[in-house]
mmCIF file of C-alpha atoms and ligand atoms in Angstrom:
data_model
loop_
_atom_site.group_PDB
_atom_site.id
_atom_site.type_symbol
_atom_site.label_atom_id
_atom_site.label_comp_id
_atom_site.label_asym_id
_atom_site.label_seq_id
_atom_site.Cartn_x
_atom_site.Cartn_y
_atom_site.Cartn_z
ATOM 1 C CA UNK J 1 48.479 -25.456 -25.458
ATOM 2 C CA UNK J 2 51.743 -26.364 -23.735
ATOM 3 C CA UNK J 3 54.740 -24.844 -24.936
ATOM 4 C CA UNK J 4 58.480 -25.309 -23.504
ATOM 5 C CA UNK J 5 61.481 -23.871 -24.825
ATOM 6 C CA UNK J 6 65.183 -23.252 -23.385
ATOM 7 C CA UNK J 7 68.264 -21.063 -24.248
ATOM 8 C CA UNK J 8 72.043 -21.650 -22.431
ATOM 9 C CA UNK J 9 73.610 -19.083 -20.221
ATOM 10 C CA UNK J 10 77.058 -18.809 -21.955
ATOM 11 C CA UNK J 11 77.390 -15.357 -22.877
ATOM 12 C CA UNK J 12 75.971 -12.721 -25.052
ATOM 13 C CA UNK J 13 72.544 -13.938 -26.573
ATOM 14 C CA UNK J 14 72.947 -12.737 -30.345
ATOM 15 C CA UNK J 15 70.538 -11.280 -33.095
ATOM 16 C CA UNK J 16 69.790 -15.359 -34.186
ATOM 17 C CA UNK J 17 68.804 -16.318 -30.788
ATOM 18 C CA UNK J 18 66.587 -13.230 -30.708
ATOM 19 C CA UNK J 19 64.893 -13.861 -34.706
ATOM 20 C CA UNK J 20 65.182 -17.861 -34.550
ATOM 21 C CA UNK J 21 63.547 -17.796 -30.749
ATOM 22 C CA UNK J 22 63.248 -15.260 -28.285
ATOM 23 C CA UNK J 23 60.717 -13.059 -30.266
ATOM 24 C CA UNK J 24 58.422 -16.055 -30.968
ATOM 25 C CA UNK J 25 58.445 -17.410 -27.054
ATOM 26 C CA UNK J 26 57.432 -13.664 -26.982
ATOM 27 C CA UNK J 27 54.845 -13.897 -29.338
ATOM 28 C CA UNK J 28 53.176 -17.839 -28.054
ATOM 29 C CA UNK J 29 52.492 -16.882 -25.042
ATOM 30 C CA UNK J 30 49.516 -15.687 -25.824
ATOM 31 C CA UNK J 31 48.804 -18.799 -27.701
ATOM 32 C CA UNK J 32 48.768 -21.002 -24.467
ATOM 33 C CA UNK J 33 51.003 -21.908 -21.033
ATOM 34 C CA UNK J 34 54.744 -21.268 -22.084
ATOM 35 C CA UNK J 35 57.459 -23.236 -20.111
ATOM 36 C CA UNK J 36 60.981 -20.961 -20.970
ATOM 37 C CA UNK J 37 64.089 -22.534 -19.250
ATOM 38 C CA UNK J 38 67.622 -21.422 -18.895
ATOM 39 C CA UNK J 39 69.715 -24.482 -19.579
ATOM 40 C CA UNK J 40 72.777 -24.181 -16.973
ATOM 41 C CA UNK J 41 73.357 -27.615 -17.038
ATOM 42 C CA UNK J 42 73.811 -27.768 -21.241
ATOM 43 C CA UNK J 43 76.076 -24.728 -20.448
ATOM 44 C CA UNK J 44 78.320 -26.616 -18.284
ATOM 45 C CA UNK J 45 79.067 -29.009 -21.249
ATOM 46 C CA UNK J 46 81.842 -26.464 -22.033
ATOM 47 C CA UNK J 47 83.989 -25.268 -19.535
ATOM 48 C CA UNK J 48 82.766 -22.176 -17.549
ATOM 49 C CA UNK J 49 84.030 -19.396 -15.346
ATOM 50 C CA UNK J 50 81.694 -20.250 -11.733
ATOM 51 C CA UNK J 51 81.060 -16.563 -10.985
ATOM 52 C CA UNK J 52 80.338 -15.686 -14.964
ATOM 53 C CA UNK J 53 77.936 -18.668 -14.830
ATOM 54 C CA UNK J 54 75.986 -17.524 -12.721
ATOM 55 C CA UNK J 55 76.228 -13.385 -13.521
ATOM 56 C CA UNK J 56 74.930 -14.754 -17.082
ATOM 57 C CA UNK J 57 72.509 -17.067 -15.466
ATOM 58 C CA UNK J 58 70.697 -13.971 -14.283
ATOM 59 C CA UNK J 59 71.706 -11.618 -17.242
ATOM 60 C CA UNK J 60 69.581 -14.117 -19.224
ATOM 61 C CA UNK J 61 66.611 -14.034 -17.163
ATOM 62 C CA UNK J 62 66.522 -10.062 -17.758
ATOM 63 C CA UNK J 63 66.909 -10.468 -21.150
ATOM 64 C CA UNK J 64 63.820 -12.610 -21.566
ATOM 65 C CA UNK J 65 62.074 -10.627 -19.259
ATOM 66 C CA UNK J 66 63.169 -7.606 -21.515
ATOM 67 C CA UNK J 67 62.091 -9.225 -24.489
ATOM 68 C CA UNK J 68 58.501 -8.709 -22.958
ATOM 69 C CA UNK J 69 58.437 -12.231 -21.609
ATOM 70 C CA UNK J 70 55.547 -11.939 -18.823
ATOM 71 C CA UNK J 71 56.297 -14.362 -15.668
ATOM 72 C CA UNK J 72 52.560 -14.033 -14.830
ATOM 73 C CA UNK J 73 52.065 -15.777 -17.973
ATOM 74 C CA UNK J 74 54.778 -17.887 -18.482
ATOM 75 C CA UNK J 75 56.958 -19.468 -16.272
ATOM 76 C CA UNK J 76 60.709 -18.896 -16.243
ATOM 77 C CA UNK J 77 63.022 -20.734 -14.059
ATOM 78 C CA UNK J 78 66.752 -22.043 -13.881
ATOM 79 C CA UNK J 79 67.074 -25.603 -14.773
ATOM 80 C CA UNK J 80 69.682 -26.969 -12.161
ATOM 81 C CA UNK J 81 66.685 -25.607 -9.695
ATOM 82 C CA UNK J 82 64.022 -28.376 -10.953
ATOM 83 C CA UNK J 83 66.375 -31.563 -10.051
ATOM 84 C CA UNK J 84 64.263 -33.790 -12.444
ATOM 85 C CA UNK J 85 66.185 -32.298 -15.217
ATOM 86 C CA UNK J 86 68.818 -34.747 -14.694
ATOM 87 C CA UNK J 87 66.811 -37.457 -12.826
ATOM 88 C CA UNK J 88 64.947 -37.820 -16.544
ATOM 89 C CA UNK J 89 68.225 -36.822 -18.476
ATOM 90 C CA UNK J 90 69.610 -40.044 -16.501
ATOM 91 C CA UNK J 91 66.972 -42.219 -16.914
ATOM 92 C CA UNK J 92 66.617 -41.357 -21.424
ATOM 93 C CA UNK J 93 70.224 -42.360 -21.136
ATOM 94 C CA UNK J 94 68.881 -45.755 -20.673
ATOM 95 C CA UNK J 95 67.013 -45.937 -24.236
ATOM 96 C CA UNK J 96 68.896 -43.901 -26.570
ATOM 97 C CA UNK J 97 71.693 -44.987 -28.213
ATOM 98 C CA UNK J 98 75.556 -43.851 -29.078
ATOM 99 C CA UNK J 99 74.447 -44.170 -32.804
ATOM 100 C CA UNK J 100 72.021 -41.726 -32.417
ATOM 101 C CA UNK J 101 73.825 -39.455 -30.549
ATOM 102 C CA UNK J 102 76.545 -39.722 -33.113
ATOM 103 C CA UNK J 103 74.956 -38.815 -35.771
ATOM 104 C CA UNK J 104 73.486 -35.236 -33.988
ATOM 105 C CA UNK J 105 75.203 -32.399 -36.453
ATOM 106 C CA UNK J 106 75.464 -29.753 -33.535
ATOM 107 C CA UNK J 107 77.839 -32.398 -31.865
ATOM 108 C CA UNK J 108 79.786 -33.436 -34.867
ATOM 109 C CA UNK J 109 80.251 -29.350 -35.871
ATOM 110 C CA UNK J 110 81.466 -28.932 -31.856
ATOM 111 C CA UNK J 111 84.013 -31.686 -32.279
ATOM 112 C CA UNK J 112 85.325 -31.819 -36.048
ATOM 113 C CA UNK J 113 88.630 -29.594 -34.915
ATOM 114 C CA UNK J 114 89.100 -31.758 -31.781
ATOM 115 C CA UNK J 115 92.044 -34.895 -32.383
ATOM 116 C CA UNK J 116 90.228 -38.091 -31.367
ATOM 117 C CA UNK J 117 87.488 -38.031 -28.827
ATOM 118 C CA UNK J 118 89.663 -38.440 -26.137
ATOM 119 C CA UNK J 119 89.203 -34.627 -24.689
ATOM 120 C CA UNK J 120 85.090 -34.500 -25.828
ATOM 121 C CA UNK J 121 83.350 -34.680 -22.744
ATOM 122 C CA UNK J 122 80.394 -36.885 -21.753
ATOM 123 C CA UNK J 123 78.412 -34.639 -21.028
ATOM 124 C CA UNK J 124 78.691 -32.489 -24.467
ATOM 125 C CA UNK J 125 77.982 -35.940 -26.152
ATOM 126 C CA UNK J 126 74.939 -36.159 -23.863
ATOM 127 C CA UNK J 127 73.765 -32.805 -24.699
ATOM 128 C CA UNK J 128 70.133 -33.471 -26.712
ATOM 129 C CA UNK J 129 69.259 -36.430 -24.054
ATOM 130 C CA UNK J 130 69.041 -33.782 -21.420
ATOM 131 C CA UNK J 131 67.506 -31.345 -23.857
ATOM 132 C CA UNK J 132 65.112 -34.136 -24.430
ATOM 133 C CA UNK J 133 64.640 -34.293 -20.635
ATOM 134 C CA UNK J 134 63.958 -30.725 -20.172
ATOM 135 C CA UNK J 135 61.197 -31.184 -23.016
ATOM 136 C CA UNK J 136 59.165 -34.047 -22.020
ATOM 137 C CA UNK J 137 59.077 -32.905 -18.524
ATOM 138 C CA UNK J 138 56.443 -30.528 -18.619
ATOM 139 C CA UNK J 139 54.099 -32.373 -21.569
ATOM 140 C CA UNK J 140 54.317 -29.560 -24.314
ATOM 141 C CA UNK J 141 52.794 -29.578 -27.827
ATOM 142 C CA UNK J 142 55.036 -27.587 -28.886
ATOM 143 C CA UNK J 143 58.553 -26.651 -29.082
ATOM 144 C CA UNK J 144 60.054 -23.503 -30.518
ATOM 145 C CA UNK J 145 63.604 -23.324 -31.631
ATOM 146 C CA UNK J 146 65.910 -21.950 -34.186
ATOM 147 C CA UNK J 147 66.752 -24.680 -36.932
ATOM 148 C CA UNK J 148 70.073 -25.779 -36.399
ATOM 149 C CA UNK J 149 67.578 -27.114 -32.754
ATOM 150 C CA UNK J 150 65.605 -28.798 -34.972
ATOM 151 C CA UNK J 151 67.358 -32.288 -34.912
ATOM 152 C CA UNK J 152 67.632 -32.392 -31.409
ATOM 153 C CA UNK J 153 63.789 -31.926 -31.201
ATOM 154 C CA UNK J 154 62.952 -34.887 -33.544
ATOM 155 C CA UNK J 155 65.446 -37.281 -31.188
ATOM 156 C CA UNK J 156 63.132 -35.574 -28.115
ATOM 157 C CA UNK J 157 60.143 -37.420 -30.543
ATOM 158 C CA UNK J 158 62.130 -40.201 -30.683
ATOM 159 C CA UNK J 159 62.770 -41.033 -27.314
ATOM 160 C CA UNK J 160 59.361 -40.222 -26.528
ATOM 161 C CA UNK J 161 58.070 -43.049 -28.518
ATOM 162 C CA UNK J 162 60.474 -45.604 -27.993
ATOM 163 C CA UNK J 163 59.878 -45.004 -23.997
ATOM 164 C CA UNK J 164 55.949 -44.549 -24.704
ATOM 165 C CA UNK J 165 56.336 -47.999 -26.833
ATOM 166 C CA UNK J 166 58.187 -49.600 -24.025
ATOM 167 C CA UNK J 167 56.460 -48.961 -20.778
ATOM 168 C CA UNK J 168 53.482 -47.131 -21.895
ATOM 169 C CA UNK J 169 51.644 -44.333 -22.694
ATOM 170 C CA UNK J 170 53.693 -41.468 -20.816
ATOM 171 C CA UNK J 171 55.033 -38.570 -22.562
ATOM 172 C CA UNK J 172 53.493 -36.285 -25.460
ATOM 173 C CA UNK J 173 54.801 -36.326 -28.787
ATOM 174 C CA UNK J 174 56.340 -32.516 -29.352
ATOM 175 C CA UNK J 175 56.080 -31.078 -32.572
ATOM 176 C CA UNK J 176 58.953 -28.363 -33.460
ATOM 177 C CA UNK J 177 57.625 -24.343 -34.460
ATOM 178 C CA UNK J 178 60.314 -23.132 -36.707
ATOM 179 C CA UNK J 179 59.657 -19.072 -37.533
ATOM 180 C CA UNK J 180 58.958 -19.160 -41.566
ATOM 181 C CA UNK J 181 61.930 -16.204 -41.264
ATOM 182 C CA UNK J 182 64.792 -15.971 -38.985
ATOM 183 C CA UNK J 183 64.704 -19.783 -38.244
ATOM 184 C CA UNK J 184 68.706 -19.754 -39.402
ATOM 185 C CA UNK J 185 70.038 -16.522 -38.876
ATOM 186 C CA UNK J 186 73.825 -16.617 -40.860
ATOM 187 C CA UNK J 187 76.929 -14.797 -39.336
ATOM 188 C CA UNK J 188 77.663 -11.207 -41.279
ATOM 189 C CA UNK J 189 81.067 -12.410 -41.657
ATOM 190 C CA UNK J 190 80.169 -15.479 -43.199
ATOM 191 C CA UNK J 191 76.836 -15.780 -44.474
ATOM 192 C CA UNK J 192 77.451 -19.850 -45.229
ATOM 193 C CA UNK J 193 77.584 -20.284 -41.344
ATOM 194 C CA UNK J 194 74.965 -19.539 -38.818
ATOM 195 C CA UNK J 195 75.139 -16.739 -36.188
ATOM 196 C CA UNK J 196 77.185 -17.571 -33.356
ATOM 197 C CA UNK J 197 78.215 -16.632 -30.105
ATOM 198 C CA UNK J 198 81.029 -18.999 -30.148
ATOM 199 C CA UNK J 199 82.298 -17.440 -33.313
ATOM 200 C CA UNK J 200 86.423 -16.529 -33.744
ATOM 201 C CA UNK J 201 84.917 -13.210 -34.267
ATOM 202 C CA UNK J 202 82.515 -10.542 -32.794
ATOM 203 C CA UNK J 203 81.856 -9.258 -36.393
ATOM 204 C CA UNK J 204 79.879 -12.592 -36.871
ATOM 205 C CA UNK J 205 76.927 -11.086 -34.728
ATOM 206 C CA UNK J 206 74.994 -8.772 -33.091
ATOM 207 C CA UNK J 207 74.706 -9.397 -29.942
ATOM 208 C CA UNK J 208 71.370 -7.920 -28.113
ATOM 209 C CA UNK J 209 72.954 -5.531 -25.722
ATOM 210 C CA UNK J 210 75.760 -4.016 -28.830
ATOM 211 C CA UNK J 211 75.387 -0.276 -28.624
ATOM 212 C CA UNK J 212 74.097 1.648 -32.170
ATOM 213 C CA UNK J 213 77.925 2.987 -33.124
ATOM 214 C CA UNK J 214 78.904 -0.997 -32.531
ATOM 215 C CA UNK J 215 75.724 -2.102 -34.735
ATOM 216 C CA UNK J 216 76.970 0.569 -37.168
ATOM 217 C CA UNK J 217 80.599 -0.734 -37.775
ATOM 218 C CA UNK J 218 79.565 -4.422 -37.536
ATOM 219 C CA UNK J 219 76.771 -3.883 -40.248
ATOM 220 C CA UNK J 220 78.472 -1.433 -42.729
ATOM 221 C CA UNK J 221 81.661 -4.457 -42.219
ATOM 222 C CA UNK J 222 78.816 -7.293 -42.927
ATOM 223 C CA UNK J 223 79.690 -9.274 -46.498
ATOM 224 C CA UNK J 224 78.085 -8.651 -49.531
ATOM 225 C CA UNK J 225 77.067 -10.779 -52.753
ATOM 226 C CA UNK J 226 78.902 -9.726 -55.975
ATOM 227 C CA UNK J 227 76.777 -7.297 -57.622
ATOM 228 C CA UNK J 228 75.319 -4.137 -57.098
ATOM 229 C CA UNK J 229 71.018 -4.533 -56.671
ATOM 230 C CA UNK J 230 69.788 -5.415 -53.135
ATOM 231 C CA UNK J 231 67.979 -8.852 -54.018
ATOM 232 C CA UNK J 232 67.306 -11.988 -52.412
ATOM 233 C CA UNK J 233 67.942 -15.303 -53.712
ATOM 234 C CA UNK J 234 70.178 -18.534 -53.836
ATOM 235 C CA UNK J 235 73.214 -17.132 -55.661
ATOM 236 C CA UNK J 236 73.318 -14.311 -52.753
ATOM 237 C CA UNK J 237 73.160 -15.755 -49.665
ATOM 238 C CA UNK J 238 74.586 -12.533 -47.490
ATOM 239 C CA UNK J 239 72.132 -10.238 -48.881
ATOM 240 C CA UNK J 240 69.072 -12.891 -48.320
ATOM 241 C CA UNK J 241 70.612 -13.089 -44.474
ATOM 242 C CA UNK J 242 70.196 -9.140 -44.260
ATOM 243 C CA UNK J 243 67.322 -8.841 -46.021
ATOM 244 C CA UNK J 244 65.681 -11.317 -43.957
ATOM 245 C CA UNK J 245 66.788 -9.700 -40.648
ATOM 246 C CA UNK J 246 65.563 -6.469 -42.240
ATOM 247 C CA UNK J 247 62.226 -8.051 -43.183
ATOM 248 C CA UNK J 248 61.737 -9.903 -39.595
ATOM 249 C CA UNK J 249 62.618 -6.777 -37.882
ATOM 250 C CA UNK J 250 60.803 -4.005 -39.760
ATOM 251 C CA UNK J 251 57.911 -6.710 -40.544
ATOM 252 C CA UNK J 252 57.968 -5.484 -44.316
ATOM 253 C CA UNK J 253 58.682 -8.355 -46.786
ATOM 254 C CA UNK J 254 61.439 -9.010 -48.707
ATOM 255 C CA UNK J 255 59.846 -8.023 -52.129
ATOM 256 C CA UNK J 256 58.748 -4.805 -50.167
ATOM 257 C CA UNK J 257 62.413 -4.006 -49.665
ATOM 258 C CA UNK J 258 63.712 -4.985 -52.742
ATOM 259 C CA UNK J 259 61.156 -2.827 -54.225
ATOM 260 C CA UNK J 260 62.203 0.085 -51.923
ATOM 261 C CA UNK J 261 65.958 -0.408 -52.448
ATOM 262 C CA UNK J 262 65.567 -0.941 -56.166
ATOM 263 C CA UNK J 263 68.625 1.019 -57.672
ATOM 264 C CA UNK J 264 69.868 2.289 -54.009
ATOM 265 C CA UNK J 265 72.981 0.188 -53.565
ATOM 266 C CA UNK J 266 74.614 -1.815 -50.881
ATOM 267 C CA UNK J 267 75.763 1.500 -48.781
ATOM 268 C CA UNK J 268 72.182 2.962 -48.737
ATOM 269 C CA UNK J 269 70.524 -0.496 -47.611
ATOM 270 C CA UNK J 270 73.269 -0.996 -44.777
ATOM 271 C CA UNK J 271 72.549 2.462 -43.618
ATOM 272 C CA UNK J 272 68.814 1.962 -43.350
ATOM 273 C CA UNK J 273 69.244 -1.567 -41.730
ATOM 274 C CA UNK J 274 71.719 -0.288 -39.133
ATOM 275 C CA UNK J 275 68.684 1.901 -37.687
ATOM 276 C CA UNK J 276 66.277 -0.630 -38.060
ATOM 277 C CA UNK J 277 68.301 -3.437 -36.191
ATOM 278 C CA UNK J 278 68.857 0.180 -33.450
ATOM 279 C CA UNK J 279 65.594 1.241 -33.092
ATOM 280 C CA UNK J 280 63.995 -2.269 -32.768
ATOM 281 C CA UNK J 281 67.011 -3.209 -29.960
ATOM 282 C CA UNK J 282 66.421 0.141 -27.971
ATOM 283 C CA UNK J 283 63.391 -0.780 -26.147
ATOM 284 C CA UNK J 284 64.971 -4.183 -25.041
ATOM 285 C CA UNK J 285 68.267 -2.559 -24.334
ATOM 286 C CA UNK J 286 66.539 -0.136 -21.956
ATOM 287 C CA UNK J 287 64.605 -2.201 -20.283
ATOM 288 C CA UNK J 288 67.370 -4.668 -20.158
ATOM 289 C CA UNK J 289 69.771 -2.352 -17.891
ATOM 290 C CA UNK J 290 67.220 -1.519 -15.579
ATOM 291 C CA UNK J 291 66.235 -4.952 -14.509
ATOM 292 C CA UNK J 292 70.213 -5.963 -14.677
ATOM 293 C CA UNK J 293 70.119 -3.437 -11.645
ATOM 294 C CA UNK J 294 67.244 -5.290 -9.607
ATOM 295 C CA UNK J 295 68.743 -8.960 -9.114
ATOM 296 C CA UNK J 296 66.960 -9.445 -6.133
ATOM 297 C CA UNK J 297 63.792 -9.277 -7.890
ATOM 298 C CA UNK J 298 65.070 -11.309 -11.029
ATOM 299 C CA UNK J 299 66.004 -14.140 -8.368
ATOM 300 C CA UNK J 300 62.295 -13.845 -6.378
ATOM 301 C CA UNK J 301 60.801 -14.226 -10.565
ATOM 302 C CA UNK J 302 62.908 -17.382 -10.499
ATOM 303 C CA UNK J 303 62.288 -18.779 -7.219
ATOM 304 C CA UNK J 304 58.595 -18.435 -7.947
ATOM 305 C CA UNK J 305 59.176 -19.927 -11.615
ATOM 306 C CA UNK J 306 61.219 -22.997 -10.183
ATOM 307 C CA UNK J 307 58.574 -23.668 -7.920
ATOM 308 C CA UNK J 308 55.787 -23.627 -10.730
ATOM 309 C CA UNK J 309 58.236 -26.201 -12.398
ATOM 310 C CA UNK J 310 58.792 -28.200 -10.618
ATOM 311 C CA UNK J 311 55.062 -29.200 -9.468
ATOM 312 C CA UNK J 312 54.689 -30.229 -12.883
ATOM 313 C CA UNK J 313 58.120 -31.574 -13.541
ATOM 314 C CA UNK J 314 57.349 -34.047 -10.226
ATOM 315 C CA UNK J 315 54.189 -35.732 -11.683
ATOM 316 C CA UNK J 316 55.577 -36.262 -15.093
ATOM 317 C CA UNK J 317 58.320 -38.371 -13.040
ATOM 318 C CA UNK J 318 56.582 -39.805 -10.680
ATOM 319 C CA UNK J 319 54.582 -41.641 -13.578
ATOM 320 C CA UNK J 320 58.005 -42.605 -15.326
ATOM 321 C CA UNK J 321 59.636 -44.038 -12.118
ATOM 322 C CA UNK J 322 56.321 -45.801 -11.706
ATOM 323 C CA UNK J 323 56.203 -47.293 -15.285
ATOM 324 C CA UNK J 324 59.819 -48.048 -15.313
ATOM 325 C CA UNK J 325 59.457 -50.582 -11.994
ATOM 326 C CA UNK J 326 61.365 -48.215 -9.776
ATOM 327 C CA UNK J 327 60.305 -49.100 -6.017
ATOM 328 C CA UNK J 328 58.262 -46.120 -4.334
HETATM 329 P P1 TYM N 1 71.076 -21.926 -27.748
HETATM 330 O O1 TYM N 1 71.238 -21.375 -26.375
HETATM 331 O O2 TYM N 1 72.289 -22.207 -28.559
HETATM 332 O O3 TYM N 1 70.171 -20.962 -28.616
HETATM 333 C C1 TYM N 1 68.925 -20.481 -28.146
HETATM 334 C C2 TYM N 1 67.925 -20.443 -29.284
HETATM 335 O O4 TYM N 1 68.410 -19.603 -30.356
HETATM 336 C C3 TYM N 1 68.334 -20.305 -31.584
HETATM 337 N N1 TYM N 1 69.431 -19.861 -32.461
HETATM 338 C C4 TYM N 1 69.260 -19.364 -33.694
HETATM 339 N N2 TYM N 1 68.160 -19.118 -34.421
HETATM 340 C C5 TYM N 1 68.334 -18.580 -35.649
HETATM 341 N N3 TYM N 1 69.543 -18.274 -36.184
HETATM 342 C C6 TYM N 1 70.682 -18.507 -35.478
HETATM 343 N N4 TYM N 1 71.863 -18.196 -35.991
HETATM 344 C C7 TYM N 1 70.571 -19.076 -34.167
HETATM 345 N N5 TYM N 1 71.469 -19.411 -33.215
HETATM 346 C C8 TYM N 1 70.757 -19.900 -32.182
HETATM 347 C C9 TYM N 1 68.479 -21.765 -31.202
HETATM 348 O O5 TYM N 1 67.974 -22.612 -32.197
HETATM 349 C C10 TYM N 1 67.673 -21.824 -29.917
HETATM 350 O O6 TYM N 1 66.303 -21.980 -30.196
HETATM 351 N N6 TYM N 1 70.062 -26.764 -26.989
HETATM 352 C C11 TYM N 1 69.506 -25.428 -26.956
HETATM 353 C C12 TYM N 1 68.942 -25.050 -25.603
HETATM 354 C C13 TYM N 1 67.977 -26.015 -25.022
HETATM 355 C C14 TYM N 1 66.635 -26.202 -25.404
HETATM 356 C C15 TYM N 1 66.094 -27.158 -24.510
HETATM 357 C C16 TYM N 1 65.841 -25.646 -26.415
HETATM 358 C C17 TYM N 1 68.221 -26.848 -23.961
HETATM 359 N N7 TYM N 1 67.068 -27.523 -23.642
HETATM 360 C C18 TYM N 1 64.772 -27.590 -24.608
HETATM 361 C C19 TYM N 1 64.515 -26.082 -26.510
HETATM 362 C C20 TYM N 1 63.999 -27.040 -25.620
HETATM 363 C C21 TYM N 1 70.597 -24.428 -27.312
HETATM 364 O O7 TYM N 1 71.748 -24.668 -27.127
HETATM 365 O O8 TYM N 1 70.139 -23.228 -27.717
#
């Protein structure tokens, strides 16, 4: 099995992108070849400091390497290093349609406080027909993403067909691997929004390298439901968002820790849930400052993941430039 997934270089990865991704592109690749990509072009779709870009650029490569992400296993590499990226991107341009890309929710939420669409870049418009390139380049079955991804994986489908339809049989159909828990992480501040690193404020998330006295505060601030009883359920959407994180985390289920916090109350569950999210994010963290202090061999990991990319990024093309009539 064939398995590709991406995350952007933009900052501090969050407790979502760990529960919604990272820990299952931990967890497939035992299942079969994993493909796991650091989008710097989809970064670039919002303005970015050059130096940062690149410090994060390799910040994110020891985080997934932290995570327990293998490179003898899997391959991890920079996308700007495997040019096809944008050669396909280009080239998907040609079949999919403003229409479609209008009606992607992750653009419309980026743009609904913008006047007009004067200032929205191309690019940021453009955003799932590269993500679509970075998929079908490397043939996966499978894609796993959080679910506010999930869209932008069924255009992927999309365009596959339509370009299969077209000029022949050339890409695999992807299907999407949503986690049955964690697939939408929501903010603590705001449990009717999803985690976010581009949130107004830091008490939305957790971000992966937050020290325990920082995972305290931002927990014990986190929003409750009106009541008293730690449950789950549709009418309390803040606890279901920490009892899920609990449950993902501690791998208990949430009946197990309703059980257990039956009659405890909202003070004694945030207690117990700050050392959970603590002692699962210690191991990381460690391991996660010591390679931040070995960027040579973070870049040689890359190099050698680029390289694997590419030689299978460069037949998938060479098939499409062939079907598409471009001269050799
Ligand atoms: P990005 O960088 O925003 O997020 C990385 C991954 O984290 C997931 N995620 C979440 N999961 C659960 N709860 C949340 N609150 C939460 N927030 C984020 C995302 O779904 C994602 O899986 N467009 C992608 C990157 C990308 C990509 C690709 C992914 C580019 N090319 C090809 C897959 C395949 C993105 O911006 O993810």
């Amino acid at each position: 099995m064939t398995i590709l997934s991406g995350i952007q270089p933009s900052g501090v990865l969050h407790l979502g992108n760990y529960l919604g991704a990272l820990k299952q592109f931990i967890a497939l690749q035992n299942e079969g070849h994993a493909y796991y990509c650091i989008v710097d072009l989809h970064a670039i779709t919002v303005p970015q400091e050059p130096e940062q870009l690149r410090q994060n650029t390799l910040s994110l490569a020891a985080m997934y390497l932290a995570a327990g992400l293998d490179p003898q296993k899997s391959t991890l590499f920079v996308q700007s290093h495997v040019k096809e990226h944008a050669e396909l991107g280009w080239i998907l341009n040609t079949i999919a349609t403003m229409g479609e890309l209008e009606r992607m929710t992750q653009f419309k939420d980026k743009t609904s406080g913008v006047k007009g669409q004067g200032s929205v870049t191309v690019g940021l418009f453009d955003y799932p027909v590269l993500m679509a390139a970075d998929i079908l380049l490397y043939q996966p079955h499978i894609v796993p993403v959080g679910e506010d991804q999930q869209q932008h994986v069924e255009l992927t489908r999309e365009l596959a067909k339509r370009f299969n339809h077209r000029f022949g049989e050339t890409f695999r159909i992807p299907e999407v691997r949503l986690q049955k828990e964690g697939a939408r992480i929501m903010g603590l501040d705001n449990p009717n929004k999803k985690m976010s690193k581009s949130a107004s404020s830091p008490n939305n998330y957790i971000a992966l390298t937050d020290d325990a006295e920082t995972i305290k505060k931002k927990i014990a601030k986190a929003v409750t439901d009106s009541g008293t009883e730690v449950i789950s359920g549709k009418d309390k959407p803040a606890l279901t968002n920490l009892l899920t994180i609990m449950s993902v985390l501690s791998s208990k289920s949430i009946p197990q820790l309703e059980k257990h916090f039956a009659g405890k109350g909202y003070a004694a569950f945030k207690k117990e849930l700050a050392e959970t999210v603590i002692e699962s994010l210690a191991p990381l963290q460690n391991e996660y400052q010591k390679l931040m202090g070995t960027p040579q061999t973070l870049k040689k990991i890359l190099e050698d993941g680029a390289h694997r990319a590419r030689s299978v990024a460069t037949k998938t093309m060479e098939q499409a430039r062939e079907k598409i009539g471009l001269l050799k």
